[in-house]
Coordinates of C-alpha atoms and ligand atoms in Angstrom, one line a residue:
X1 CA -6.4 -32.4 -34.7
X2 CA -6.9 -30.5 -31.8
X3 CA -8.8 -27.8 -31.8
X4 CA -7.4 -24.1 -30.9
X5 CA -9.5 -22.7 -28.2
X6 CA -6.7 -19.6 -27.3
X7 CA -5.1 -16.8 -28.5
X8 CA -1.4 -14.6 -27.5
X9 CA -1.8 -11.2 -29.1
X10 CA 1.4 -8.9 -29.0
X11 CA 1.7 -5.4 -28.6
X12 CA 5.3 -4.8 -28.9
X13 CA 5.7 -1.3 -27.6
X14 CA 6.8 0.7 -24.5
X15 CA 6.9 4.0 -23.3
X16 CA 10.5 3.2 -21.4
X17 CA 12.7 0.4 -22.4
X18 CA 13.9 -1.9 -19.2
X19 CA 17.7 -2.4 -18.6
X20 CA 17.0 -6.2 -18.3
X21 CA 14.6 -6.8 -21.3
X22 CA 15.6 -9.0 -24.3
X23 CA 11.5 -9.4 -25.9
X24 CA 10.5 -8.3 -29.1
X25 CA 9.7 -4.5 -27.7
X26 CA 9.9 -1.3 -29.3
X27 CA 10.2 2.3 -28.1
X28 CA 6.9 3.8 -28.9
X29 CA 7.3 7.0 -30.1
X30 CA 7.7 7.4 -34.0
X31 CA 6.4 3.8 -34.4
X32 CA 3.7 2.6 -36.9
X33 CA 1.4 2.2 -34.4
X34 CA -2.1 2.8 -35.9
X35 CA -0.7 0.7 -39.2
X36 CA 0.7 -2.0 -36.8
X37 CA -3.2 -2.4 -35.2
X38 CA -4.3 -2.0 -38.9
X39 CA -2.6 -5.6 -40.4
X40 CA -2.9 -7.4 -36.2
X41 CA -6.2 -6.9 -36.8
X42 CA -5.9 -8.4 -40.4
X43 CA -3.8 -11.0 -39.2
X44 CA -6.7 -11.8 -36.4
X45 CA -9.0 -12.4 -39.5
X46 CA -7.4 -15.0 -41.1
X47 CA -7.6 -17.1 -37.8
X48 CA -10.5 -20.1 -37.8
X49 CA -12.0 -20.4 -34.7
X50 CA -13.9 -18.1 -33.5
X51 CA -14.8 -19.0 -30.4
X52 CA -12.2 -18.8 -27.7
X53 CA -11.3 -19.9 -23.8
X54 CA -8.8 -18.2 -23.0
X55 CA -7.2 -15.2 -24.9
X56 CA -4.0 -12.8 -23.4
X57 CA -2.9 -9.4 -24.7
X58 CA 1.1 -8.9 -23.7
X59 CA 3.9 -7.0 -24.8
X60 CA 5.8 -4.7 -24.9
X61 CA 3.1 -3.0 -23.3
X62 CA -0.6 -3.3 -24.4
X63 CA -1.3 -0.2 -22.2
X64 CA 1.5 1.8 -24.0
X65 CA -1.7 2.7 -26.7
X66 CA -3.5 5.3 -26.4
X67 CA -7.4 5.4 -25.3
X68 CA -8.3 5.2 -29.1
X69 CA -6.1 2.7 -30.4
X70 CA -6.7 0.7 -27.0
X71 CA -10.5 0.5 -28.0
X72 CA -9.9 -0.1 -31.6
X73 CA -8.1 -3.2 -30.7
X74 CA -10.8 -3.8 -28.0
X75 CA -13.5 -3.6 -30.1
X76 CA -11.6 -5.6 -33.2
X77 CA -10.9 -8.5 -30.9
X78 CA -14.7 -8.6 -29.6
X79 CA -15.9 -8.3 -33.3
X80 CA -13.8 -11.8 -34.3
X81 CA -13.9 -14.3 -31.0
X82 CA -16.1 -14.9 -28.5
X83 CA -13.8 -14.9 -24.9
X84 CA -15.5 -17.6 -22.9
X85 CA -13.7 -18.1 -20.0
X86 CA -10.7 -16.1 -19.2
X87 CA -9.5 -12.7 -20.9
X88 CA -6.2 -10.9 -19.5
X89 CA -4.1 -7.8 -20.8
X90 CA -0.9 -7.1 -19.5
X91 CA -0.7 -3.2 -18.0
X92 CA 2.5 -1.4 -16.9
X93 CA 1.2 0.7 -13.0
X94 CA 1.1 4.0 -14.6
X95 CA -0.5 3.6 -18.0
X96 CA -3.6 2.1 -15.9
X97 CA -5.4 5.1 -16.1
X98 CA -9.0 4.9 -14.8
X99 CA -9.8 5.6 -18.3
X100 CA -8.3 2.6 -19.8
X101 CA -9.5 -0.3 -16.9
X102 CA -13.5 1.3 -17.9
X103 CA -12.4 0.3 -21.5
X104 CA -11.1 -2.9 -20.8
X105 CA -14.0 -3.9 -18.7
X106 CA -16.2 -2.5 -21.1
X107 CA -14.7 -5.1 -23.1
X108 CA -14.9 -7.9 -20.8
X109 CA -11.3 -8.4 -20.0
X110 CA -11.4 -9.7 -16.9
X111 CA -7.5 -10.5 -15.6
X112 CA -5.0 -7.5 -15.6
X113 CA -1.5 -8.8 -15.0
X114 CA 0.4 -6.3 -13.7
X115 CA 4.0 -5.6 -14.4
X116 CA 5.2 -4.4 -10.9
X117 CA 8.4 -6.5 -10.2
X118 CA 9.6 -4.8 -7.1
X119 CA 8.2 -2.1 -5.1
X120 CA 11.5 -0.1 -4.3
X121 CA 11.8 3.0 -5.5
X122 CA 15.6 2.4 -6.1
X123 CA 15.4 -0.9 -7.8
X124 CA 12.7 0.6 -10.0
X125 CA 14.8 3.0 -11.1
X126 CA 18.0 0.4 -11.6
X127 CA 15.7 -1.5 -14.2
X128 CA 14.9 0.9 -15.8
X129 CA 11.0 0.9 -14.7
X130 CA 8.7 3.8 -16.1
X131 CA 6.4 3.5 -13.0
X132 CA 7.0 4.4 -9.2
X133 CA 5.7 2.7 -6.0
X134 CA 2.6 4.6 -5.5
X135 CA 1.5 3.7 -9.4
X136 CA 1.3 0.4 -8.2
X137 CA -1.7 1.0 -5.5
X138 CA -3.3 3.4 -7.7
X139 CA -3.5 0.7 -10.9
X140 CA -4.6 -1.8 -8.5
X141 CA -7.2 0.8 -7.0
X142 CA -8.3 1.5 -10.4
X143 CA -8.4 -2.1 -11.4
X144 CA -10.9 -3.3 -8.0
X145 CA -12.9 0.3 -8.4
X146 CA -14.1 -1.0 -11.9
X147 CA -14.5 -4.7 -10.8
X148 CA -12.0 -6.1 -12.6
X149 CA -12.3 -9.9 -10.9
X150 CA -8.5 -11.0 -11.1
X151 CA -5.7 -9.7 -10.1
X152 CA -2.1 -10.8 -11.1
X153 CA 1.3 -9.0 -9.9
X154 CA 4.7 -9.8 -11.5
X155 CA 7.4 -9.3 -9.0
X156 CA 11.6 -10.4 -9.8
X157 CA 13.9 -11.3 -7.2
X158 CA 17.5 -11.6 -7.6
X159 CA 18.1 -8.3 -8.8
X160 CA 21.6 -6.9 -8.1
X161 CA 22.0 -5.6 -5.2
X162 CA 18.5 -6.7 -3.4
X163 CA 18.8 -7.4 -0.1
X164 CA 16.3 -10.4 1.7
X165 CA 14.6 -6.8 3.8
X166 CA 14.1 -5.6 0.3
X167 CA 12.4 -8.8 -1.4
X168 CA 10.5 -9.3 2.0
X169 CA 9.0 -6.0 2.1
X170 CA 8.0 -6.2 -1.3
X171 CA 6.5 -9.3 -0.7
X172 CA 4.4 -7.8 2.0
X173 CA 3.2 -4.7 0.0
X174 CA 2.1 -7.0 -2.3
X175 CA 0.1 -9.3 0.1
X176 CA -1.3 -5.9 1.5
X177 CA -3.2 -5.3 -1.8
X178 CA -4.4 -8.6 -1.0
X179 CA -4.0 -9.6 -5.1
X180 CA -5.2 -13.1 -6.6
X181 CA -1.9 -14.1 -8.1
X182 CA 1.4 -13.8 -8.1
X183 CA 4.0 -14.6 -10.9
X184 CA 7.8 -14.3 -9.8
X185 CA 11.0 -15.0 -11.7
X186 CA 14.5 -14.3 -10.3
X187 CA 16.4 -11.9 -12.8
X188 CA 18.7 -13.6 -15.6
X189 CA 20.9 -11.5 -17.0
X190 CA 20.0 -11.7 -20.7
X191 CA 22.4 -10.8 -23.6
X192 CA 21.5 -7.8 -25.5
X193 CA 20.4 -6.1 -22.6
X194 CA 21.8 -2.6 -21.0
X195 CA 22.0 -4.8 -17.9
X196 CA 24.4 -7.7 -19.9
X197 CA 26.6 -4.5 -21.2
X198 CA 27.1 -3.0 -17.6
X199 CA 28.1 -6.4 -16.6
X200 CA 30.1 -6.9 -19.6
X201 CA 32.2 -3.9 -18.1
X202 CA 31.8 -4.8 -14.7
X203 CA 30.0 -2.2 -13.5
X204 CA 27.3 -4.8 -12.4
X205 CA 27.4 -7.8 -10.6
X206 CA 26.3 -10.7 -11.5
X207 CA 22.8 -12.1 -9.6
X208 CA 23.2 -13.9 -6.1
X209 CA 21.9 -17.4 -7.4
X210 CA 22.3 -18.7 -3.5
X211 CA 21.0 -15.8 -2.3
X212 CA 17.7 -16.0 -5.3
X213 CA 17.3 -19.3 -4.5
X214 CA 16.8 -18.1 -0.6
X215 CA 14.6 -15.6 -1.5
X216 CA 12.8 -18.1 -3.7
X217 CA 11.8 -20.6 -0.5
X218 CA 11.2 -17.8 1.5
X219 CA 8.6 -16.6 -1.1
X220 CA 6.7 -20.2 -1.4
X221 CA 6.5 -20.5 2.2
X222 CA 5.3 -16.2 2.9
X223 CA 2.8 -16.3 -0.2
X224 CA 1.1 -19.8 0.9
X225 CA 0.9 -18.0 4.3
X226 CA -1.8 -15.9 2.6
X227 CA -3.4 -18.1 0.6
X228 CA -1.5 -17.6 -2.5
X229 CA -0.9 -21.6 -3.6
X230 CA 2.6 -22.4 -5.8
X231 CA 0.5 -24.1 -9.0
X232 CA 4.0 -23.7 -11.3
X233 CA 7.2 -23.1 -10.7
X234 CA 6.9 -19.2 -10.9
X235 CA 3.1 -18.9 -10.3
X236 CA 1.1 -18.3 -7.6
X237 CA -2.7 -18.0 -7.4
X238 CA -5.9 -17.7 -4.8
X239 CA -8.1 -20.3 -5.1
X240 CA -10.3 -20.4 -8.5
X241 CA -7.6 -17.8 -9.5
X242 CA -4.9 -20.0 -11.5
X243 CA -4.3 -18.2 -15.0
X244 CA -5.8 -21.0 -17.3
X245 CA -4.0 -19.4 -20.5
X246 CA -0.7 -20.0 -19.1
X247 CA -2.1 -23.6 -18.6
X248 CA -2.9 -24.2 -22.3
X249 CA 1.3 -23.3 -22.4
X250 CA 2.0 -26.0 -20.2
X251 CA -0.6 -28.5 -21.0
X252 CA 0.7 -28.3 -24.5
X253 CA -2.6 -27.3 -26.1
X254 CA -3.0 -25.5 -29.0
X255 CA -3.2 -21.5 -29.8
X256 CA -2.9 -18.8 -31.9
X257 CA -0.1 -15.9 -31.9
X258 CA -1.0 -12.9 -33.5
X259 CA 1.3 -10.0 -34.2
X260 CA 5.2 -9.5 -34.4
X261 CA 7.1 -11.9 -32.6
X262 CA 4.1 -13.9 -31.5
X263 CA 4.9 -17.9 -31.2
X264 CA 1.4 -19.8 -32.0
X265 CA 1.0 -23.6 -32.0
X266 CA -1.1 -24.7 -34.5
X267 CA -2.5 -28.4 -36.0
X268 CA 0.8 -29.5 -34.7
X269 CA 3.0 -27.0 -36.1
X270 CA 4.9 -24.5 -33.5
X271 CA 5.5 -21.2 -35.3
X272 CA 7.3 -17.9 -34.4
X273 CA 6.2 -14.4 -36.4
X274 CA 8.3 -11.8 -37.9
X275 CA 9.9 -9.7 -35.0
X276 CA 10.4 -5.8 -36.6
X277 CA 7.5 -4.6 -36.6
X278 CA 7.9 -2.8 -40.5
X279 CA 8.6 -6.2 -41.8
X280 CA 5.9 -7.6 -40.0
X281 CA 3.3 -5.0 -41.4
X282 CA 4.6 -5.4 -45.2
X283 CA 4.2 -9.1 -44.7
X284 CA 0.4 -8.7 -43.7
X285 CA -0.2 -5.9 -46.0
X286 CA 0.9 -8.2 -49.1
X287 CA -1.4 -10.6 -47.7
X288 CA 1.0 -12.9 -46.7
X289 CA 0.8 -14.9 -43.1
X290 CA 4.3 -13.1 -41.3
X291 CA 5.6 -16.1 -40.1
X292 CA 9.8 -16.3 -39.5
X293 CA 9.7 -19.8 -38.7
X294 CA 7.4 -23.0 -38.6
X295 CA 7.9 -26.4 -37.6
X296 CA 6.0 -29.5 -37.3
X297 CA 6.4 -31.0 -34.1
X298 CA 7.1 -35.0 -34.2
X299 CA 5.2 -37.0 -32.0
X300 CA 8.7 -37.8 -30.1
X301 CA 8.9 -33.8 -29.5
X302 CA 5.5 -33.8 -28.5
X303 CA 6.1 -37.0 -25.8
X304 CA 9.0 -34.7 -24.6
X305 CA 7.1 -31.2 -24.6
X306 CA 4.4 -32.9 -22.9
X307 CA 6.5 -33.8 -19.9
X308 CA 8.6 -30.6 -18.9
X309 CA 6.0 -28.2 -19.6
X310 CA 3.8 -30.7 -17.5
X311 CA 6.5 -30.8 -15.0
X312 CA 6.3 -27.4 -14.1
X313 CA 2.8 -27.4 -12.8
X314 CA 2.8 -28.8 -9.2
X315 CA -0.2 -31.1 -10.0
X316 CA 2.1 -32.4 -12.9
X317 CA 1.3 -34.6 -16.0
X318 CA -2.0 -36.7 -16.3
X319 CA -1.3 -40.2 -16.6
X320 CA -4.8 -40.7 -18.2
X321 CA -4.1 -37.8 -20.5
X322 CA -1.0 -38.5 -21.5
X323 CA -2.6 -42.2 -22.7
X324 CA -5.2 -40.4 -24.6
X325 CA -2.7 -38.3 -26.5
X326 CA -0.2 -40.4 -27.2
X327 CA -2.0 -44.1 -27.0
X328 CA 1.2 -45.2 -24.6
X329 CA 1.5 -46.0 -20.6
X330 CA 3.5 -43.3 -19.3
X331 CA 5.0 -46.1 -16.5
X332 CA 5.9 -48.3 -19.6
X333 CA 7.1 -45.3 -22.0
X334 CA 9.2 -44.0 -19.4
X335 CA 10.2 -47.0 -17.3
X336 CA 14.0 -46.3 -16.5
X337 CA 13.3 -42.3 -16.4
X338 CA 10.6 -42.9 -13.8
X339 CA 12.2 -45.1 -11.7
X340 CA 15.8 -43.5 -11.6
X341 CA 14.4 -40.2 -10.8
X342 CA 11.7 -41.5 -7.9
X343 CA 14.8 -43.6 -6.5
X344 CA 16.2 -40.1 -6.1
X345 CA 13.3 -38.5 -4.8
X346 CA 12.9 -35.9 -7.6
X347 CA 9.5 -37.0 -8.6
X348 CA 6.3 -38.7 -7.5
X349 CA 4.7 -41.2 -9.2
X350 CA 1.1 -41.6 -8.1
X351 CA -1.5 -43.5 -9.6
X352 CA -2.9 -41.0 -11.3
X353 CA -0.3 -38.1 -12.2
X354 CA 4.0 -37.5 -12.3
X355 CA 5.0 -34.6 -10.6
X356 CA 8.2 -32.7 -8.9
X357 CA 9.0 -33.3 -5.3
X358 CA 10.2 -30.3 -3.5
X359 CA 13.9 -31.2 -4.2
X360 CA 12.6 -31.8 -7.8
X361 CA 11.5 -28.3 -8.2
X362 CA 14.5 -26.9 -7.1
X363 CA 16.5 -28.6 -9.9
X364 CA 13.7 -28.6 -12.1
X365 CA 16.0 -28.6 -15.9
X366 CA 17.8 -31.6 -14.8
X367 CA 14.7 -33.5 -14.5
X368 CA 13.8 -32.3 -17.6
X369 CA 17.0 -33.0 -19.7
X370 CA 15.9 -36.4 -17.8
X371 CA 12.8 -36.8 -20.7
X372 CA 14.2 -35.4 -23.5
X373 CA 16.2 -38.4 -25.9
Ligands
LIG1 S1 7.8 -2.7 -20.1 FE1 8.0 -5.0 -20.3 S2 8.4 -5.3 -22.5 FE2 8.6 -3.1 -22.1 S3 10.8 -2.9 -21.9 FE3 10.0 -3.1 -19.8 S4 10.1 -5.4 -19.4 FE4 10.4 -5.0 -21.6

């Protein structure tokens, strides 16, 4: 049994909702907030382990709280796990108040992951952002004045309408505030999403995937330029600055989700909780555990799992773990897989590891669909 050694918590509220978003958020005002923190903090209690390596607050917005409800959290988190190694909150620009980085240092988070996506003022305000450009330099000036060690940028390409100048010269603000990481994603258009309606009635086009997947090789090549090394598909880190949470994801490790909507992995068991948040607190306030659904994962699943979360990192999946795992030889296991897709250069197989080639990364899913029986 493996032991869990991270934690998701989710904070599903925001003070703006974005025309692109399809997660489990909520507009803030008139929610249960204070009752929400009340029965995550309850739900925190009932976890085992108390000591932690990584642990990340997302969202929604964690930020979205107020000072008081940020440090009740704060303070409810410190009281039940000990945060060894790595300890990140998600913060929208222009909730990052010098107030709320003191209290998240005070509490030894030490990543901020900021949600910037793009730093023109018009494409800000076509998804739908609450924040504006010059938020973005005064969150990351907040964050550096309080010595906050790492930090991340999210940034979208492939948003409709976005020129190459644009991405570029968001690209380059970015490097200017000479940040640790980088996470990028080009935009999908997701249903049940203002953005899906307005295309729906075509008063949006659809996203350039030639165009995103320009943008995409242009970023790899500009962000390695300054140090920023591809690690995943979409991630992007200084040295010593890789996001070892999002690792445990794709080393398909174990860890806890706490609060509504939170997907956890658990003694082998992958479960998702409750996503409105009232039904979420009545669950927790009968004492039950606000789970919406559970399943064990077979060892086959796990064989699978293993390989395209592995996949996605460039240094790829550990032969020598994969052994210990699973007792098998990933050469014998995967013998036709391996060779068909090295034949056409869409992996290497070294001694040690199996990871994308550049023309595997590009079509990433069909390698895979390759693993998965
Ligand atoms: S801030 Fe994040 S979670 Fe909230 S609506 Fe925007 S994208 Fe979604």
């Amino acid at each position: 049994m493996q032991a869990v050694k991270s934690a998701y918590i989710h904070i599903p509220f925001c003070v703006k909702i974005c025309t692109y978003c399809d997660f489990n958020k909520y507009f803030i005002q008139h929610q249960p907030v204070d009752d929400y923190l009340t029965c995550l903090i309850k739900e925190m209690s009932w976890a085992k382990e108390k000591n932690l390596t990584t642990m990340f607050v997302g969202g929604g917005t964690p930020t979205a709280l107020s000072e008081a409800q940020l440090e009740r959290l704060l303070s409810a988190i410190q009281a039940k796990f000990n945060i060894s190694e790595e300890y990140t909150f998600e913060a929208n620009p222009d909730e990052l108040t010098e107030e709320k980085v003191a209290l998240l240092k005070k509490y030894g988070v030490n990543r901020l992951s900021l949600g910037v996506q793009t730093f023109d003022e018009d494409l800000l305000k076509l998804l739908g952002r609450s924040h504006q450009r010059a938020d973005i330099y005064s969150a990351v000036r907040n964050a550096r004045k309080y010595g906050i060690p790492s930090i991340s940028l999210d940034l979208m390409y492939q948003l409709p309408g976005q020129t190459m100048d644009q991405f570029e010269e968001s690209l380059n603000e970015a490097l200017s505030l000479e940040v640790d990481h980088i996470s990028s994603y080009g935009l999908i258009l997701e249903k049940q999403t203002q953005f899906y309606n307005l295309y729906q009635k075509g008063k949006l086009s659809e996203p350039n995937e030639d165009l995103g997947a320009e943008m995409y090789h242009f970023m790899i090549d500009k962000l390695a330029q300054h140090d920023l090394q591809q690690y995943e598909i979409s991630n992007f880190a200084k040295e010593g600055h890789a996001s070892e949470h999002n690792k445990v994801y794709w080393k398909n490790e174990s860890y806890y989700g706490f609060g509504a909507g939170a997907s956890g992995y658990v003694n082998g068991v992958r479960y998702s909780n409750i996503n409105p948040v009232n039904h979420y607190i009545d669950e927790v306030k009968k004492g039950n555990a606000p789970i919406r659904t559970e399943e064990k994962v077979s060892l086959k699943e796990q064989i699978e799992e293993e390989m395209f979360l592995g996949l996605r990192m460039n240094q790829g999946v550990s032969k020598a773990r994969f052994k210990e795992k699973f007792g098998h030889d990933i050469n014998e296991y995967y013998h036709k897989e391996l060779q068909t897709l090295e034949a056409k250069n869409l992996i290497d197989n070294t001694p040690t590891h199996v990871m994308l080639t550049e023309e595997g990364r590009v079509i990433g899913n069909y390698v895979f669909e390759t693993f998965i029986g």
